[in-house]
Short mmCIF file of C-alpha atoms in Angstrom, two decimals:
data_model
loop_
_atom_site.label_atom_id
_atom_site.label_comp_id
_atom_site.label_asym_id
_atom_site.label_seq_id
_atom_site.Cartn_x
_atom_site.Cartn_y
_atom_site.Cartn_z
CA MET A 13 118.05 126.98 63.70
CA SER A 14 119.49 124.88 66.53
CA SER A 15 117.54 122.55 68.35
CA ALA A 16 118.74 121.78 72.23
CA THR A 17 119.47 118.11 73.05
CA VAL A 18 117.36 116.10 75.35
CA THR A 19 118.92 113.93 77.22
CA PRO A 20 116.63 110.84 77.64
CA GLU A 21 115.70 109.29 81.28
CA SER A 22 117.53 106.47 82.47
CA PRO A 23 114.98 103.78 83.27
CA LEU A 24 116.31 103.94 86.75
CA ALA A 25 115.56 107.58 87.05
CA SER A 26 112.00 107.40 85.83
CA ALA A 27 111.22 104.31 88.11
CA LEU A 28 112.75 106.50 91.24
CA ARG A 29 110.88 109.99 90.08
CA LYS A 30 107.35 107.61 89.48
CA ALA A 31 108.15 106.24 93.07
CA ARG A 32 108.63 109.53 94.38
CA TRP A 33 105.42 110.87 93.31
CA ARG A 34 103.49 107.78 93.95
CA ILE A 35 104.79 106.64 97.62
CA LEU A 36 105.76 109.40 99.33
CA PRO A 37 102.59 111.76 99.33
CA LEU A 38 100.62 108.81 100.89
CA VAL A 39 103.04 107.60 103.25
CA CYS A 40 103.71 111.35 104.44
CA ILE A 41 100.42 111.70 105.18
CA LEU A 42 99.60 108.60 107.33
CA TYR A 43 102.74 109.55 109.34
CA PHE A 44 101.28 113.00 109.27
CA ILE A 45 98.22 111.67 110.87
CA ALA A 46 100.52 108.95 113.28
CA TYR A 47 102.31 111.31 114.47
CA LEU A 48 99.33 114.18 115.42
CA ASP A 49 97.12 111.47 117.30
CA ARG A 50 99.96 110.25 119.13
CA ASN A 51 101.16 113.64 120.41
CA ASN A 52 97.79 116.08 120.52
CA VAL A 53 97.55 115.11 124.52
CA GLY A 54 100.20 117.88 124.43
CA PHE A 55 97.91 120.17 123.25
CA ALA A 56 95.02 119.35 125.48
CA ARG A 57 97.18 119.14 128.36
CA GLU A 58 95.95 122.02 130.20
CA GLU A 59 92.57 121.26 129.58
CA MET A 60 92.39 117.65 130.48
CA SER A 61 94.35 118.49 133.57
CA GLU A 62 91.36 120.79 134.52
CA SER A 63 88.65 118.63 133.36
CA LEU A 64 90.11 115.40 134.47
CA ASN A 65 91.99 116.43 138.07
CA LEU A 66 95.35 115.20 136.49
CA SER A 67 98.93 115.91 138.07
CA ALA A 68 101.94 116.82 135.98
CA SER A 69 103.11 113.22 136.54
CA ALA A 70 100.01 111.69 136.17
CA PHE A 71 99.72 112.97 132.61
CA GLY A 72 103.29 111.97 131.61
CA LEU A 73 102.67 108.35 133.20
CA ALA A 74 99.53 108.12 130.85
CA ALA A 75 101.48 109.84 127.71
CA GLY A 76 104.05 107.76 127.94
CA LEU A 77 102.14 104.35 128.26
CA PHE A 78 101.36 104.58 125.05
CA PHE A 79 105.22 103.74 123.81
CA ILE A 80 104.95 100.59 126.25
CA GLY A 81 102.19 99.10 124.34
CA TYR A 82 103.93 100.17 121.08
CA THR A 83 107.11 98.90 122.06
CA ILE A 84 106.18 95.62 123.46
CA PHE A 85 103.82 94.88 120.00
CA GLU A 86 106.43 96.22 117.54
CA ILE A 87 108.67 93.69 116.73
CA PRO A 88 105.84 91.21 116.34
CA SER A 89 103.35 93.72 114.15
CA ASN A 90 106.35 93.78 111.95
CA ALA A 91 106.99 89.85 111.27
CA GLY A 92 103.30 90.31 110.44
CA MET A 93 104.03 92.84 107.68
CA HIS A 94 106.50 90.32 106.07
CA ARG A 95 103.75 87.93 105.85
CA PHE A 96 100.82 89.81 104.75
CA GLY A 97 102.41 92.62 102.98
CA ALA A 98 102.51 96.12 103.38
CA ARG A 99 98.89 97.12 102.08
CA ARG A 100 96.93 94.76 104.34
CA TRP A 101 99.28 95.56 107.42
CA ILE A 102 99.03 99.02 107.32
CA ALA A 103 95.72 99.29 106.53
CA ARG A 104 95.00 96.91 109.61
CA ILE A 105 97.39 99.19 112.12
CA LEU A 106 95.31 102.37 110.87
CA ILE A 107 91.40 101.17 111.54
CA PRO A 108 91.63 100.58 115.51
CA TRP A 109 94.56 102.82 116.14
CA GLY A 110 91.64 105.67 114.65
CA LEU A 111 89.24 104.23 116.74
CA LEU A 112 91.06 104.53 120.15
CA ALA A 113 92.40 107.71 119.37
CA MET A 114 88.95 108.68 118.79
CA GLY A 115 87.67 106.93 122.20
CA THR A 116 90.46 109.34 124.31
CA ALA A 117 87.43 111.82 124.19
CA PHE A 118 85.83 109.61 126.11
CA VAL A 119 88.44 108.99 129.19
CA VAL A 120 86.81 109.99 132.81
CA ASP A 121 90.01 109.77 134.89
CA ASP A 122 93.83 108.89 135.03
CA VAL A 123 93.09 105.41 134.76
CA SER A 124 90.55 105.45 131.86
CA PHE A 125 93.39 107.65 130.15
CA SER A 126 96.20 105.34 131.04
CA ILE A 127 94.33 102.39 129.64
CA VAL A 128 93.10 104.40 126.29
CA ARG A 129 96.60 105.37 125.87
CA LEU A 130 98.16 101.96 126.57
CA LEU A 131 95.70 100.50 123.71
CA LEU A 132 96.73 102.78 121.21
CA GLY A 133 100.06 101.97 121.36
CA ILE A 134 99.50 98.86 120.93
CA ALA A 135 97.08 99.32 117.95
CA GLU A 136 99.60 101.55 116.08
CA ALA A 137 102.62 99.22 117.03
CA GLY A 138 104.67 98.60 113.84
CA PHE A 139 103.68 101.45 111.60
CA PHE A 140 106.59 103.46 111.82
CA PRO A 141 109.18 100.52 111.25
CA ALA A 142 107.03 99.15 108.83
CA VAL A 143 106.60 102.31 106.56
CA VAL A 144 110.71 102.85 107.22
CA PHE A 145 110.98 99.26 106.01
CA TYR A 146 108.62 99.72 102.71
CA LEU A 147 111.02 102.40 101.65
CA THR A 148 113.78 100.47 101.60
CA LEU A 149 111.71 98.41 99.26
CA TRP A 150 111.76 101.57 97.00
CA PHE A 151 114.67 103.44 96.95
CA PRO A 152 118.20 102.92 97.03
CA VAL A 153 120.65 103.56 99.98
CA ARG A 154 122.04 106.54 98.32
CA GLN A 155 118.76 108.21 98.67
CA ARG A 156 117.65 107.05 101.58
CA ALA A 157 118.53 109.90 104.29
CA ALA A 158 116.80 112.28 101.92
CA ILE A 159 113.84 110.25 100.97
CA LEU A 160 113.55 109.70 104.73
CA GLY A 161 114.29 113.00 105.59
CA VAL A 162 110.84 113.84 103.26
CA PHE A 163 109.14 111.47 105.36
CA VAL A 164 109.79 112.71 108.88
CA LEU A 165 109.25 115.62 107.73
CA ALA A 166 105.88 114.88 108.42
CA GLN A 167 106.67 115.15 112.38
CA PRO A 168 107.50 119.00 112.64
CA ILE A 169 104.67 119.36 109.94
CA ALA A 170 101.89 117.53 111.94
CA ASN A 171 103.12 119.53 115.28
CA MET A 172 103.04 123.14 113.30
CA LEU A 173 99.97 122.50 111.87
CA GLY A 174 98.28 120.37 114.50
CA ALA A 175 99.21 123.08 117.65
CA PRO A 176 96.99 125.75 115.59
CA ILE A 177 94.26 123.50 114.32
CA SER A 178 93.91 121.45 117.75
CA GLY A 179 93.85 124.75 119.82
CA LEU A 180 90.99 125.87 117.72
CA LEU A 181 88.97 122.51 118.39
CA LEU A 182 89.72 123.18 122.05
CA GLN A 183 87.72 126.25 121.63
CA MET A 184 84.96 124.37 120.67
CA HIS A 185 84.04 123.79 124.28
CA GLY A 186 80.51 123.52 125.35
CA ILE A 187 79.32 122.32 121.87
CA ALA A 188 76.67 119.46 121.86
CA GLY A 189 78.24 119.30 125.49
CA LEU A 190 81.35 118.37 124.88
CA HIS A 191 85.10 119.68 126.14
CA GLY A 192 86.96 121.06 123.72
CA TRP A 193 89.53 118.42 124.30
CA GLN A 194 87.11 115.80 123.41
CA TRP A 195 86.27 117.18 120.24
CA MET A 196 89.77 117.53 119.29
CA PHE A 197 90.51 113.90 120.09
CA LEU A 198 87.49 113.00 118.18
CA VAL A 199 88.30 114.69 114.79
CA GLU A 200 91.57 114.33 114.64
CA GLY A 201 91.21 110.57 115.14
CA PHE A 202 89.15 109.95 112.22
CA PRO A 203 91.12 110.52 109.41
CA ALA A 204 93.19 107.39 110.85
CA VAL A 205 89.97 105.21 110.08
CA ILE A 206 88.94 107.14 106.41
CA PHE A 207 92.78 105.80 105.36
CA GLY A 208 92.74 102.46 107.00
CA LEU A 209 89.72 101.92 104.49
CA ILE A 210 91.90 103.28 101.66
CA VAL A 211 95.14 102.56 101.82
CA PRO A 212 94.41 98.88 100.51
CA PHE A 213 93.69 100.38 97.14
CA VAL A 214 95.71 102.55 96.74
CA MET A 215 99.20 101.51 97.94
CA THR A 216 101.68 98.96 96.56
CA ASP A 217 103.62 96.06 97.89
CA HIS A 218 106.65 96.38 95.84
CA PRO A 219 107.94 97.62 92.39
CA ALA A 220 107.03 94.18 91.06
CA ALA A 221 103.33 94.85 91.77
CA ALA A 222 103.44 98.46 90.40
CA ARG A 223 101.36 98.84 87.00
CA TRP A 224 102.97 102.11 86.91
CA LEU A 225 106.22 101.08 86.21
CA THR A 226 107.09 99.74 82.74
CA ASP A 227 108.90 96.28 82.82
CA VAL A 228 112.03 98.08 82.21
CA GLU A 229 111.75 100.48 84.46
CA LYS A 230 110.78 97.70 87.43
CA ALA A 231 114.08 95.63 86.12
CA ALA A 232 116.07 98.36 86.64
CA LEU A 233 115.01 99.35 90.02
CA GLU A 234 114.91 96.08 91.46
CA ARG A 235 117.85 95.36 90.17
CA THR A 236 119.86 98.49 92.06
CA ILE A 237 118.15 97.89 95.32
CA ALA A 238 119.06 93.82 95.41
CA GLU A 239 122.56 95.05 94.29
CA ASP A 240 122.71 97.33 97.36
CA ALA A 241 121.53 94.28 99.18
CA VAL A 242 124.25 92.16 97.66
CA ARG A 243 126.75 95.32 99.30
CA ILE A 244 125.46 95.47 102.59
CA ALA A 245 125.17 92.03 103.76
CA SER A 246 127.46 89.72 101.64
CA THR A 247 126.83 86.47 103.69
CA GLY A 248 123.22 86.61 104.20
CA ALA A 249 121.24 87.28 107.45
CA SER A 250 118.42 85.80 109.11
CA PHE A 251 115.79 87.50 111.17
CA SER A 252 117.50 86.78 114.18
CA VAL A 253 120.79 88.87 113.20
CA ALA A 254 119.04 91.68 114.36
CA LEU A 255 118.78 90.79 117.97
CA ARG A 256 122.20 88.98 118.45
CA SER A 257 123.94 91.94 116.82
CA PRO A 258 125.82 94.51 119.28
CA LEU A 259 125.75 97.21 116.53
CA ALA A 260 122.50 97.54 116.29
CA TRP A 261 121.76 97.25 119.88
CA GLY A 262 124.29 100.30 119.82
CA TYR A 263 122.30 102.41 117.18
CA ALA A 264 119.39 101.48 118.98
CA LEU A 265 120.35 103.17 122.01
CA LEU A 266 121.44 106.52 120.31
CA ASN A 267 118.28 106.51 118.86
CA PHE A 268 116.84 106.06 122.38
CA GLY A 269 118.77 109.32 123.36
CA MET A 270 117.44 111.16 120.02
CA VAL A 271 113.79 110.35 120.74
CA LEU A 272 114.06 111.54 124.30
CA GLY A 273 114.89 114.70 122.69
CA ILE A 274 111.89 114.44 119.90
CA TYR A 275 109.06 113.48 122.74
CA GLY A 276 110.04 115.99 125.49
CA LEU A 277 109.11 118.82 122.84
CA ALA A 278 106.27 117.21 121.70
CA PHE A 279 104.59 116.29 124.89
CA TRP A 280 105.59 119.47 126.71
CA LEU A 281 106.11 122.36 124.74
CA PRO A 282 102.71 123.48 124.70
CA SER A 283 103.07 123.80 128.26
CA ILE A 284 106.52 125.45 128.30
CA VAL A 285 104.80 128.16 126.24
CA SER A 286 101.70 128.66 128.80
CA GLU A 287 104.63 129.84 131.09
CA LEU A 288 105.34 132.55 128.64
CA GLY A 289 101.73 134.11 129.17
CA ASP A 290 98.53 133.96 129.24
CA PHE A 291 97.41 132.81 125.71
CA ALA A 292 93.65 131.13 124.54
CA PRO A 293 94.01 127.45 123.37
CA LEU A 294 94.47 129.17 119.87
CA GLN A 295 96.91 131.48 120.71
CA ARG A 296 98.94 129.06 122.35
CA GLY A 297 98.82 126.69 118.91
CA LEU A 298 100.16 129.57 117.04
CA VAL A 299 102.90 130.04 119.16
CA VAL A 300 103.58 126.28 119.41
CA ALA A 301 103.55 126.39 115.64
CA VAL A 302 106.75 128.72 115.56
CA PRO A 303 109.29 126.00 116.65
CA TYR A 304 107.68 123.77 114.54
CA ALA A 305 107.85 125.23 111.74
CA ALA A 306 111.77 126.48 112.08
CA GLY A 307 111.87 122.45 112.03
CA ALA A 308 110.51 121.96 109.41
CA SER A 309 112.56 124.29 107.37
CA PHE A 310 115.61 122.63 107.42
CA VAL A 311 114.95 118.86 107.12
CA LEU A 312 115.18 118.63 103.69
CA TRP A 313 118.41 120.27 103.01
CA TRP A 314 120.69 118.75 105.99
CA SER A 315 119.18 115.14 105.24
CA GLY A 316 120.22 115.73 102.06
CA ARG A 317 123.92 116.94 102.94
CA ALA A 318 123.96 113.86 105.00
CA ASP A 319 123.51 111.88 101.85
CA ARG A 320 125.98 113.75 99.40
CA THR A 321 128.70 113.62 101.56
CA GLY A 322 128.25 110.18 103.26
CA LYS A 323 129.15 111.41 106.92
CA ARG A 324 125.66 111.04 108.24
CA ALA A 325 126.70 110.25 112.06
CA LEU A 326 128.79 114.04 111.83
CA HIS A 327 125.06 115.40 110.72
CA VAL A 328 123.46 113.61 113.48
CA ALA A 329 125.93 114.42 116.24
CA VAL A 330 125.60 118.06 114.95
CA SER A 331 121.90 118.29 114.92
CA LEU A 332 121.37 116.43 118.53
CA GLY A 333 124.36 118.61 120.10
CA THR A 334 122.77 122.07 118.98
CA ALA A 335 119.64 121.19 120.02
CA ALA A 336 120.95 120.38 123.51
CA LEU A 337 122.51 123.99 123.64
CA GLY A 338 119.44 125.06 122.58
CA LEU A 339 117.24 123.69 125.52
CA VAL A 340 119.90 125.22 127.41
CA VAL A 341 119.03 128.61 126.84
CA ALA A 342 115.44 127.92 126.82
CA GLY A 343 115.79 126.52 130.21
CA PHE A 344 117.83 129.74 131.67
CA SER A 345 115.73 132.24 129.82
CA LEU A 346 112.26 131.03 130.22
CA ALA A 347 111.55 133.37 133.28
CA PHE A 348 112.71 136.54 132.15
CA SER A 349 112.95 136.47 128.33
CA PRO A 350 110.06 134.98 126.65
CA ILE A 351 111.45 135.97 122.92
CA LEU A 352 114.91 134.58 123.62
CA ALA A 353 112.98 131.36 125.13
CA ILE A 354 111.05 130.78 121.78
CA ALA A 355 113.98 131.79 119.65
CA ALA A 356 115.98 129.13 121.59
CA LEU A 357 113.01 126.32 121.13
CA CYS A 358 113.21 127.09 117.30
CA VAL A 359 117.32 126.09 117.32
CA VAL A 360 115.80 122.51 119.50
CA SER A 361 112.93 121.66 116.97
CA ILE A 362 115.73 122.55 113.72
CA GLY A 363 118.19 120.18 115.89
CA VAL A 364 116.12 117.47 116.58
CA TYR A 365 114.32 117.24 113.65
CA THR A 366 116.88 117.34 111.39
CA ALA A 367 118.91 114.23 113.38
CA ILE A 368 116.17 112.09 112.16
CA GLY A 369 116.35 111.62 108.47
CA PRO A 370 120.06 110.65 109.15
CA MET A 371 119.86 108.39 111.98
CA LEU A 372 117.32 106.47 110.29
CA SER A 373 119.34 106.27 106.86
CA MET A 374 122.10 104.69 108.95
CA SER A 375 119.60 102.12 110.76
CA ALA A 376 117.97 101.26 107.83
CA SER A 377 121.21 100.17 105.98
CA LEU A 378 122.44 97.77 108.80
CA PHE A 379 120.25 95.21 107.92
CA VAL A 380 118.46 93.54 104.38
CA GLY A 381 115.52 91.02 103.86
CA PRO A 382 113.98 89.33 106.86
CA ALA A 383 116.75 90.76 109.42
CA ALA A 384 115.67 94.70 108.07
CA ALA A 385 112.52 94.28 109.72
CA ALA A 386 113.90 93.18 112.64
CA GLY A 387 116.59 95.26 112.92
CA ILE A 388 114.51 98.66 112.00
CA ALA A 389 111.96 97.06 114.74
CA LEU A 390 114.69 96.96 117.49
CA VAL A 391 116.12 100.16 116.78
CA GLY A 392 112.53 101.76 117.17
CA SER A 393 111.43 99.92 119.97
CA VAL A 394 114.45 100.81 122.39
CA GLY A 395 113.59 104.25 120.70
CA ASN A 396 110.09 104.15 121.71
CA ILE A 397 111.34 102.99 125.86
CA ALA A 398 112.44 106.65 125.89
CA GLY A 399 108.49 107.92 124.65
CA PHE A 400 107.89 106.31 127.65
CA VAL A 401 110.66 108.00 130.00
CA SER A 402 110.59 111.48 128.52
CA PRO A 403 107.09 112.55 129.40
CA VAL A 404 107.26 110.31 132.65
CA VAL A 405 110.58 111.80 134.01
CA VAL A 406 109.98 115.49 132.75
CA GLY A 407 105.99 115.32 134.77
CA TRP A 408 107.50 114.38 137.58
CA LEU A 409 110.25 117.34 137.61
CA ILE A 410 107.40 119.60 136.83
CA ASP A 411 105.20 118.64 139.91
CA ALA A 412 108.36 118.44 142.10
CA THR A 413 109.80 122.09 140.95
CA GLY A 414 106.71 123.63 139.94
CA SER A 415 108.31 124.71 136.30
CA THR A 416 109.08 123.10 133.23
CA GLN A 417 112.91 124.65 133.66
CA ALA A 418 114.57 120.99 135.71
CA GLY A 419 112.82 118.77 132.77
CA VAL A 420 114.02 121.07 130.07
CA LEU A 421 117.70 120.91 131.41
CA PHE A 422 117.55 117.04 131.88
CA LEU A 423 116.53 116.85 127.78
CA ALA A 424 119.04 118.87 127.05
CA SER A 425 121.56 116.62 129.04
CA ALA A 426 120.26 113.76 127.29
CA LEU A 427 120.56 114.90 124.05
CA GLY A 428 124.36 116.40 124.69
CA ALA A 429 125.32 112.55 126.20
CA THR A 430 123.74 111.26 122.97
CA ALA A 431 125.33 113.73 120.42
CA ILE A 432 128.82 112.63 122.01
CA ALA A 433 128.13 108.99 121.76
CA THR A 434 126.89 109.04 117.98
CA VAL A 435 130.57 110.51 117.36
CA VAL A 436 132.09 107.87 119.48
CA PHE A 437 129.99 105.08 118.45
CA ALA A 438 128.94 105.75 114.77
CA GLY A 439 131.51 108.47 113.93
CA ARG A 440 134.41 106.06 113.66
CA ARG A 441 133.30 105.15 109.94
CA PRO A 442 131.24 108.49 108.69
CA GLU A 443 131.98 107.17 105.36
CA GLY A 444 128.85 105.55 105.53
CA ASN A 445 126.98 102.25 106.87
CA THR A 446 127.97 99.25 104.58
CA GLU A 447 131.09 98.44 106.32
CA LEU A 448 128.93 98.25 109.55
CA ALA A 449 126.42 96.05 108.32
CA PHE A 450 129.50 93.53 106.77
CA ARG A 451 130.62 93.37 110.12
CA ILE A 452 127.12 92.64 111.75
CA SER A 453 126.71 90.00 109.50
CA GLN A 454 130.37 88.59 109.70
CA SER A 455 130.30 89.01 113.76
CA THR A 456 126.68 86.94 113.91
CA SER A 457 127.42 84.20 111.09
CA SER A 458 130.44 83.61 113.03
CA HIS A 459 128.50 83.15 116.15
CA SER A 460 125.99 80.67 114.55
CA VAL A 461 125.70 77.19 115.51
#
């Protein structure tokens, strides 16, 4: 009788397996809530516009002001995370953001709507780069695109599930004397407050503090992360390195172009779907969920492929180019073929969401230590300016033309240009980012006084 030989799991593999199960579910839930709270205005646009007499331009401005507050306070917020640690800082972000998300239910006009959106952005500032930086403390470079792919999978899932949930809540119109859109903001903002109270008790700041890892596992994981840090920036780095680095600014501009498409889709897809037929809120939400389901289905595979090949820039360019082509088809098919338009929007969703993991992995691998927090925040801050530009420009184009087509084609142009720029700028070294990070460190050190 023979028995199968079982290969013992290495301490590093065991540590990473435990980290995946302990870390990823929580951060994915938090990002799900964040993405839903910042984007649910897109689901409520028609009902809010009718109640508050909002034009498309006024709606786009208010929606985009979130990102002005977010951008201004993002880098200071990440400095705070470095000082106080992930548990306290992320909890500090969650509670006021949840209260302000709920407070959106009580806006009375375009001015109050704009003020609350600005304050919501300030409250949520730093959350996304803080979590990305937090993940770099737990997972080595070779796994980060796949890990970040799991994390950003919360984006399309938030919209996929949030669309019908929001549609259902919008149909609560009249209950307790509230509009449906008021119920939507109250219900969807509440979980952020609850998790803000839970996070300090369930989140672990770094591997050394993990009671659920053995001493051997902690040592193996910390050694691997430290070796990555040495390879990425052998000359060291300071917090100001990111702000002085042309390469970091280049990645920030690439992220800007990608984010234009992400938030153009997030804020205006429900309005685009409304042009395809006369839907009740729940029906509209179910239709909107289809492209997001398509996008979610490809994120993990594409991010994993980017890690296996090391050609992250190429994967970003292919994704964004695919999204641009999908937007062109959608823009010209809205008037005559709803089915073709929905199919094209599925392609768009696949393109923009599969680009995020490899793009974040490139950016996160540029720096280590304090410079990592600053570098990730810089890339995120410049990208978030696109979160303001996208709804404002698309809203203005809708008011000017009476249709979403011009806005759709604007987004297609932006994504197409970004795909080309990614190949030219980052694709020159598609094998990875280690040498890019070394060049950043070298170039900034040579300019030190």
